[in-house]
C-alpha positions in Angstrom: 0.0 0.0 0.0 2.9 2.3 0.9 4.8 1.5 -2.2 1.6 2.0 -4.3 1.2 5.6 -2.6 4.8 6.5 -3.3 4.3 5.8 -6.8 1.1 7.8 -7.1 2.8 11.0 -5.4 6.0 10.2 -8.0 3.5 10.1 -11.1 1.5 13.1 -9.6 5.2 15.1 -9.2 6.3 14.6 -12.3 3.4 15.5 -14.2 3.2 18.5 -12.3 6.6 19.3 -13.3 6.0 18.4 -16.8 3.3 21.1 -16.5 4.7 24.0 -15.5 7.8 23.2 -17.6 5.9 23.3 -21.1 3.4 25.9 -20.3 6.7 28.0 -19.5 8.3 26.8 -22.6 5.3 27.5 -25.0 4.6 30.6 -23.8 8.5 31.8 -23.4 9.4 30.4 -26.9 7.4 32.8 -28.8 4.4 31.6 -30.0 2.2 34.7 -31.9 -1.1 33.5 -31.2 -2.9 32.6 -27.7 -6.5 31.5 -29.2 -8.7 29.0 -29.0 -10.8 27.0 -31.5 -13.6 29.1 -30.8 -11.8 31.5 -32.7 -10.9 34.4 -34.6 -12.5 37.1 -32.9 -9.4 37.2 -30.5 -8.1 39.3 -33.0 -6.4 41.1 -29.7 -4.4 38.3 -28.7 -2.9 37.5 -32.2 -1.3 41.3 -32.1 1.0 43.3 -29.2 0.0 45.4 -26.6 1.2 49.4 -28.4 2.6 51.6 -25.7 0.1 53.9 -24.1 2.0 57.1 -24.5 0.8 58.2 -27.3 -0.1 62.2 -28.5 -4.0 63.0 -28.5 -3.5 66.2 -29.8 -2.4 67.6 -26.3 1.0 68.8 -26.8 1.3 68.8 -23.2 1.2 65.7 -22.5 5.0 64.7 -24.1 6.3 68.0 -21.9 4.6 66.5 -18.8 6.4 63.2 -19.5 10.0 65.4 -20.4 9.9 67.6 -17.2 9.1 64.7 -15.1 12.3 63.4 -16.4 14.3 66.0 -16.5 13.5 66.8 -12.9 14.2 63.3 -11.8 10.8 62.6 -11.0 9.1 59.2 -11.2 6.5 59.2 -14.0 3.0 58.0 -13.2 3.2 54.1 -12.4 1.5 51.6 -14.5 -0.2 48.7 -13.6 -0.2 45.1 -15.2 -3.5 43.6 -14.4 -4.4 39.5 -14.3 -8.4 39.1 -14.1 -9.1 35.5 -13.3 -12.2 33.9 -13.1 -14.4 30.5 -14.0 -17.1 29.1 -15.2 -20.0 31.4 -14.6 -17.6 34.5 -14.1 -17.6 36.5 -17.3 -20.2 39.2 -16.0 -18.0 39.7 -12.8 -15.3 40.0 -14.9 -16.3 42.8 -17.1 -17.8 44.7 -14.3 -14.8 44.6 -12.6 -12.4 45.7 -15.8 -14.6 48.5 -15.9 -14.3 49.5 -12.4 -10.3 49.4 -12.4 -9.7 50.4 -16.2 -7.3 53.2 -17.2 -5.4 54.0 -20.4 -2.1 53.8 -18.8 -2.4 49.9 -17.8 -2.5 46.8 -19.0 -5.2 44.0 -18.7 -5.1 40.1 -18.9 -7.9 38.6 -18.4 -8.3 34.5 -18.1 -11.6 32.4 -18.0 -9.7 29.0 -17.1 -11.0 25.7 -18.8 -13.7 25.1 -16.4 -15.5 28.2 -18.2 -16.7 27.3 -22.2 -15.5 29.3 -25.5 -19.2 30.7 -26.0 -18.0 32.7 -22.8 -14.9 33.4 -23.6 -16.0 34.5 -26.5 -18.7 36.9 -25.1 -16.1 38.5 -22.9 -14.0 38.6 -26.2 -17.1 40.3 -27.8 -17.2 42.9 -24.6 -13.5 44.2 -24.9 -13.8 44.9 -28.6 -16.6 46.6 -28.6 -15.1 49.2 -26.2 -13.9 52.1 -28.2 -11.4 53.1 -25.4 -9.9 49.3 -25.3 -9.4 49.8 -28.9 -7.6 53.0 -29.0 -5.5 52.2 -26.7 -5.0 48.6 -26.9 -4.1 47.6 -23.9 -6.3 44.7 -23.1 -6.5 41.1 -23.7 -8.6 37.8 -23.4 -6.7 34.8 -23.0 -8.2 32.3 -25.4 -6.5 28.9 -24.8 -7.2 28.8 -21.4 -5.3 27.1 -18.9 -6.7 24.7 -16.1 -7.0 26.1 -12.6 -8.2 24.0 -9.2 -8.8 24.9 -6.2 -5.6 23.1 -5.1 -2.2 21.9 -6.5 -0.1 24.2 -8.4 -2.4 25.0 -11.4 -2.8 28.4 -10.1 0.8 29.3 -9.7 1.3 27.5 -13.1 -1.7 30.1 -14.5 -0.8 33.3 -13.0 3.2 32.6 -14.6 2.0 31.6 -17.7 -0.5 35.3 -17.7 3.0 37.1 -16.6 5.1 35.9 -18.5 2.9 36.9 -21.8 2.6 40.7 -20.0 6.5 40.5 -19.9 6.7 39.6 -23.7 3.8 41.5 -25.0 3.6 44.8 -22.7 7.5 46.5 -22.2 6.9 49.4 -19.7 5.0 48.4 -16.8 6.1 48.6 -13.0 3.5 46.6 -10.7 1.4 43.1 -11.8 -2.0 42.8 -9.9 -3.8 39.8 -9.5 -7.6 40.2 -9.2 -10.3 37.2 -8.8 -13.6 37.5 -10.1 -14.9 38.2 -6.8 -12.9 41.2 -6.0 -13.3 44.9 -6.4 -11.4 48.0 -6.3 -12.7 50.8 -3.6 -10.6 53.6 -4.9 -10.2 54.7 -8.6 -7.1 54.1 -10.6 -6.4 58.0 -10.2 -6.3 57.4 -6.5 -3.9 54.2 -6.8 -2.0 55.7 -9.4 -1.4 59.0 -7.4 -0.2 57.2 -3.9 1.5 54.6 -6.8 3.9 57.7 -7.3 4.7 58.4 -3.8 5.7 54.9 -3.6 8.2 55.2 -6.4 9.7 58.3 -4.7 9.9 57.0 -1.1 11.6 53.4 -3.0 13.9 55.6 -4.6 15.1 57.8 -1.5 15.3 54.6 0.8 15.8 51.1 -1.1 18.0 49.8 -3.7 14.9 47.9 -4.8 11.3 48.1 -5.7 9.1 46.6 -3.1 7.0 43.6 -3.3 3.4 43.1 -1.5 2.3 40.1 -0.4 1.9 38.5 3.6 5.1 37.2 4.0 5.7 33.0 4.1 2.6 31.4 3.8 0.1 34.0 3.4 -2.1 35.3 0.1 -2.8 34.6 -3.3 -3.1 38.4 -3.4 0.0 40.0 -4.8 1.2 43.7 -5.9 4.6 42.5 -7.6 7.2 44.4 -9.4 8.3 43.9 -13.2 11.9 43.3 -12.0 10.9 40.5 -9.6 9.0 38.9 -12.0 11.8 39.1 -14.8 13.6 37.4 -12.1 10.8 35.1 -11.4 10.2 33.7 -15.3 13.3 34.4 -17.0 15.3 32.7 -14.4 19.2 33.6 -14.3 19.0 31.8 -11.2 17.9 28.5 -10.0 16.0 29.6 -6.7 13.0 30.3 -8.8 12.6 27.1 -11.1 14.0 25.2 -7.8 11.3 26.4 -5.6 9.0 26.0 -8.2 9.4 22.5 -8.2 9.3 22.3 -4.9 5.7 24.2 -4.4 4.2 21.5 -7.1 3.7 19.3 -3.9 2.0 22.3 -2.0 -2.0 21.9 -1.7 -1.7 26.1 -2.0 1.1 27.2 -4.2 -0.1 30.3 -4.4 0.1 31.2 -0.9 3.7 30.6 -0.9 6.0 30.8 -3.9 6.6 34.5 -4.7 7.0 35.2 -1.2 9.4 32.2 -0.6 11.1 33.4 -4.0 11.5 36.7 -2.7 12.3 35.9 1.1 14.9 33.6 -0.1 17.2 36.1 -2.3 19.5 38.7 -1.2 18.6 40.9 -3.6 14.6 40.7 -2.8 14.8 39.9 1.3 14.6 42.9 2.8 12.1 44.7 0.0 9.1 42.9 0.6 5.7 44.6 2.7 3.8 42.4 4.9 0.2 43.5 3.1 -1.8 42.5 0.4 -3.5 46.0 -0.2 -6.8 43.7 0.0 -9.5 44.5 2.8 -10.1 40.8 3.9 -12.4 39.8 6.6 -12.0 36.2 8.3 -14.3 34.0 10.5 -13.6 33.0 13.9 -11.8 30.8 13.5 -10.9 31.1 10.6 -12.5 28.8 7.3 -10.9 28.2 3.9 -12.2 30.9 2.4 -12.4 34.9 3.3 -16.1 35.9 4.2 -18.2 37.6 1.8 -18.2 41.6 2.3 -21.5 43.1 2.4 -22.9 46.6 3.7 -22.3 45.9 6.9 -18.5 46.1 6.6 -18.4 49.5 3.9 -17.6 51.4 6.8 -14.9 49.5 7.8 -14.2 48.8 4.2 -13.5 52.0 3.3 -11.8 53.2 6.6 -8.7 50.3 5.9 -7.3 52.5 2.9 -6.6 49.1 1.3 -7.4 50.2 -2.6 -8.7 46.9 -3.0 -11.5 44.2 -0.8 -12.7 41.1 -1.5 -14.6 38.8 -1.5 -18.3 39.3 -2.5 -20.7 38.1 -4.3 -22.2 38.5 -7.6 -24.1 42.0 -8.1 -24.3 42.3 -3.6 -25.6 45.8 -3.0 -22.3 46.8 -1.4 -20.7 47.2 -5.1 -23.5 50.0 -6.1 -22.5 51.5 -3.3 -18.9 51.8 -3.9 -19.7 52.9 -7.5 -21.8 55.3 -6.6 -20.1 56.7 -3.4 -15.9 55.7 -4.0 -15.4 55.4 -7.9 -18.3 57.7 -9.4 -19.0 55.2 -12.0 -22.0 54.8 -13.9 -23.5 51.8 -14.4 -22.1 49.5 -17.1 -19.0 52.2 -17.7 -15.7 53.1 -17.1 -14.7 54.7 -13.5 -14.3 58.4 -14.4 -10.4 59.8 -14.1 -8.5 62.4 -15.6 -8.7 61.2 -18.9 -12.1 61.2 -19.0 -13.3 64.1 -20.7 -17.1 63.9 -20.8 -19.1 65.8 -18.1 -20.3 63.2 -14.9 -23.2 61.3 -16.0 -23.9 58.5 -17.9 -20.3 57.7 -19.9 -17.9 60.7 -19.3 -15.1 58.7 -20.7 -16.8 58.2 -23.4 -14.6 60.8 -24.8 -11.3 61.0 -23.6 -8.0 62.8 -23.7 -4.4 63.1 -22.1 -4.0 59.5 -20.4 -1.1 61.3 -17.8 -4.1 63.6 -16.3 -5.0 62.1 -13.2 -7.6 63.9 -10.6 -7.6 61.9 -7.1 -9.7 62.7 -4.9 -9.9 62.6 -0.5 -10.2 59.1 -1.0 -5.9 58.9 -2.1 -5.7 60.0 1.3 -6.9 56.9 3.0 -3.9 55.0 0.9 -1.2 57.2 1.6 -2.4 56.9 5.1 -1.9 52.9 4.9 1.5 53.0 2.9 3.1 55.5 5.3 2.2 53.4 7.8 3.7 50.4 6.2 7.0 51.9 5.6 7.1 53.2 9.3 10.5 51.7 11.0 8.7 49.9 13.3 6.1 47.9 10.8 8.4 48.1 8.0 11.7 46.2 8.7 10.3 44.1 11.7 7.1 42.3 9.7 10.0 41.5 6.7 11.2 38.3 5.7 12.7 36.4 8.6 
């Protein structure tokens, strides 16, 4: 019996292994197109994402950009996205790309295998028919999905395989976001892109580094990860990642575990890490698998966190009117409203747009600067670091 269950775990290794290794292979070796059989209409995926600084018209926007620059100023982040979901998901999904989209980032968004090609196809259908998404092309739908389970190291295998076509495809980004279908923003990108900047500035001034989010050791599947820890990470000019990789295919909860091992594990990544998710996450007593779901009773607390992001909750609850209406000003079935948006507060004011740089935050940026000056304070910055 023993022997049989030794060669059951040796079969289940190496097929893990032999996983990760070709999905890592395909996708690192250049392959031009990322569709399904359902089809052609991922027109998207079959070209590369074009740089988002482009001229509308606005001279300014160029001399923004150069004085920045010259004046040794950070420019305005930008934000790789991964939006994951199932079967059942692709409503969630394109509510939530609306509530966190701006010109300036990138999206990826995955329906995993559970979920068919008809919806895959309709999200497909969604982001082309966006007039923004298409100017600015800077969103994509991942048509040959990739399998995802609740445990094993599917998910780890998923979310490398999503960055390491943002790493090939989209040149100029600083942070990768993972987002489940059951997540949602409670600040605008203006707000997250304005404390985004402080960030770079207080990194600059006081690490060699760029910092990494994530709870530290086993922790989150919630990550704010740099571009230059995930070149690390997929590209691999050291073992440690491919090692540990290996090693997490045995893991029930990969996720929970391998960038932050990666990173706790590496000189150069040690001591640049931040204990927090940026999620608002509420947990029974004790605690279950699974987060609780967030409902009106915990906006107030919600919004009081300064975490720019909360999860989870369910499909359509109230609460997420209520942080449209009240947090990101956005209109139903529209973009959240930012500096780019041009068109007067109503039904679609970005439905024409302008200088992708302009960003307008609001109070609400306060409640995040709040939270990251607190995390960078001496005594809960270097003590709640890898150990």
């Amino acid at each position: 019996m023993k022997r049989a269950r030794s060669q059951w775990l040796m079969i289940l290794t190496a097929t893990s292994l032999l996983f990760l290794f070709l999905l890592l292979t395909l996708t690192l070796a250049g392959h031009g197109k990322y569709s399904s059989s359902a089809a052609a209409d991922f027109y998207y995926e079959q070209r590369e994402f074009t740089t988002l600084d482009r001229n509308f018209g606005d001279t300014t926007e160029g001399t923004d950009n150069e004085n920045s620059h010259r004046l040794g100023i950070p420019k305005l982040p930008r934000f790789a996205y991964l939006i994951s979901g199932s079967k059942g998901d692709g409503p969630q999904l394109r509510r939530l790309l609306q509530a966190v989209y701006h010109p300036r980032n990138y999206y990826l968004l995955h329906l995993d295998l559970e979920a068919s090609d008809a919806e895959r196809l309709e999200l497909a259908k969604y982001v082309k028919s966006e007039s923004a998404i298409r100017e600015f092309r800077n969103a994509m739908v991942i048509g040959n999905a990739d399998l995802v389970t609740a445990k094993g190291p599917t998910m780890t295998a998923a979310t490398l395989h999503a960055i390491a076509i943002l790493l090939k495809r989209a040149k100029d980004w600083d942070w990768f976001i993972n987002l489940g279908a059951s997540d949602y923003p409670l600040m605008s990108q203006d707000e997250i892109k304005e404390q985004g900047l402080l960030l770079l500035i207080l990194v600059c001034t006081t690490l060699r580094n760029p910092l990494c989010f994530g709870r530290k050791s086993e922790g989150s599947t919630w990550v704010v990860l740099t571009k230059s820890f995930l070149e690390f990470c997929v590209w691999g000019w050291d073992n440690l990642p491919r090692t540990l990789l290996m090693y997490y295919t045995n893991f029930l909860s990969s996720p929970e575990g391998y960038f932050h091992t990666v990173a706790c594990n590496h000189k150069d990544y040690q001591n640049t890490t931040v204990n927090h998710n940026l999620h608002y996450i509420r947990w029974d007593s004790p605690p279950k698998a699974n987060p609780i779901n967030l409902t009106l009773e915990h906006y107030n607390d919600m919004v009081q966190s300064g975490a720019p992001f909360a999860g989870t909750f369910s499909r359509d609850d109230p609460v997420l009117n209520k942080i449209d209406k009240e947090l990101l000003r956005r209109p139903s079935g529209h973009f959240t409203p930012g500096g780019w948006c041009l068109g007067n507060l109503g039904e679609n004011p970005c439905l024409v747009y302008g200088n992708s740089n302009a960003v307008k935050p609001t109070v609400v940026s306060k409640r995040l600067e709040k939270l990251i000056v607190n995390l960078l304070d001496s005594e809960n910055f270097r003590p709640k670091q890898c150990k």
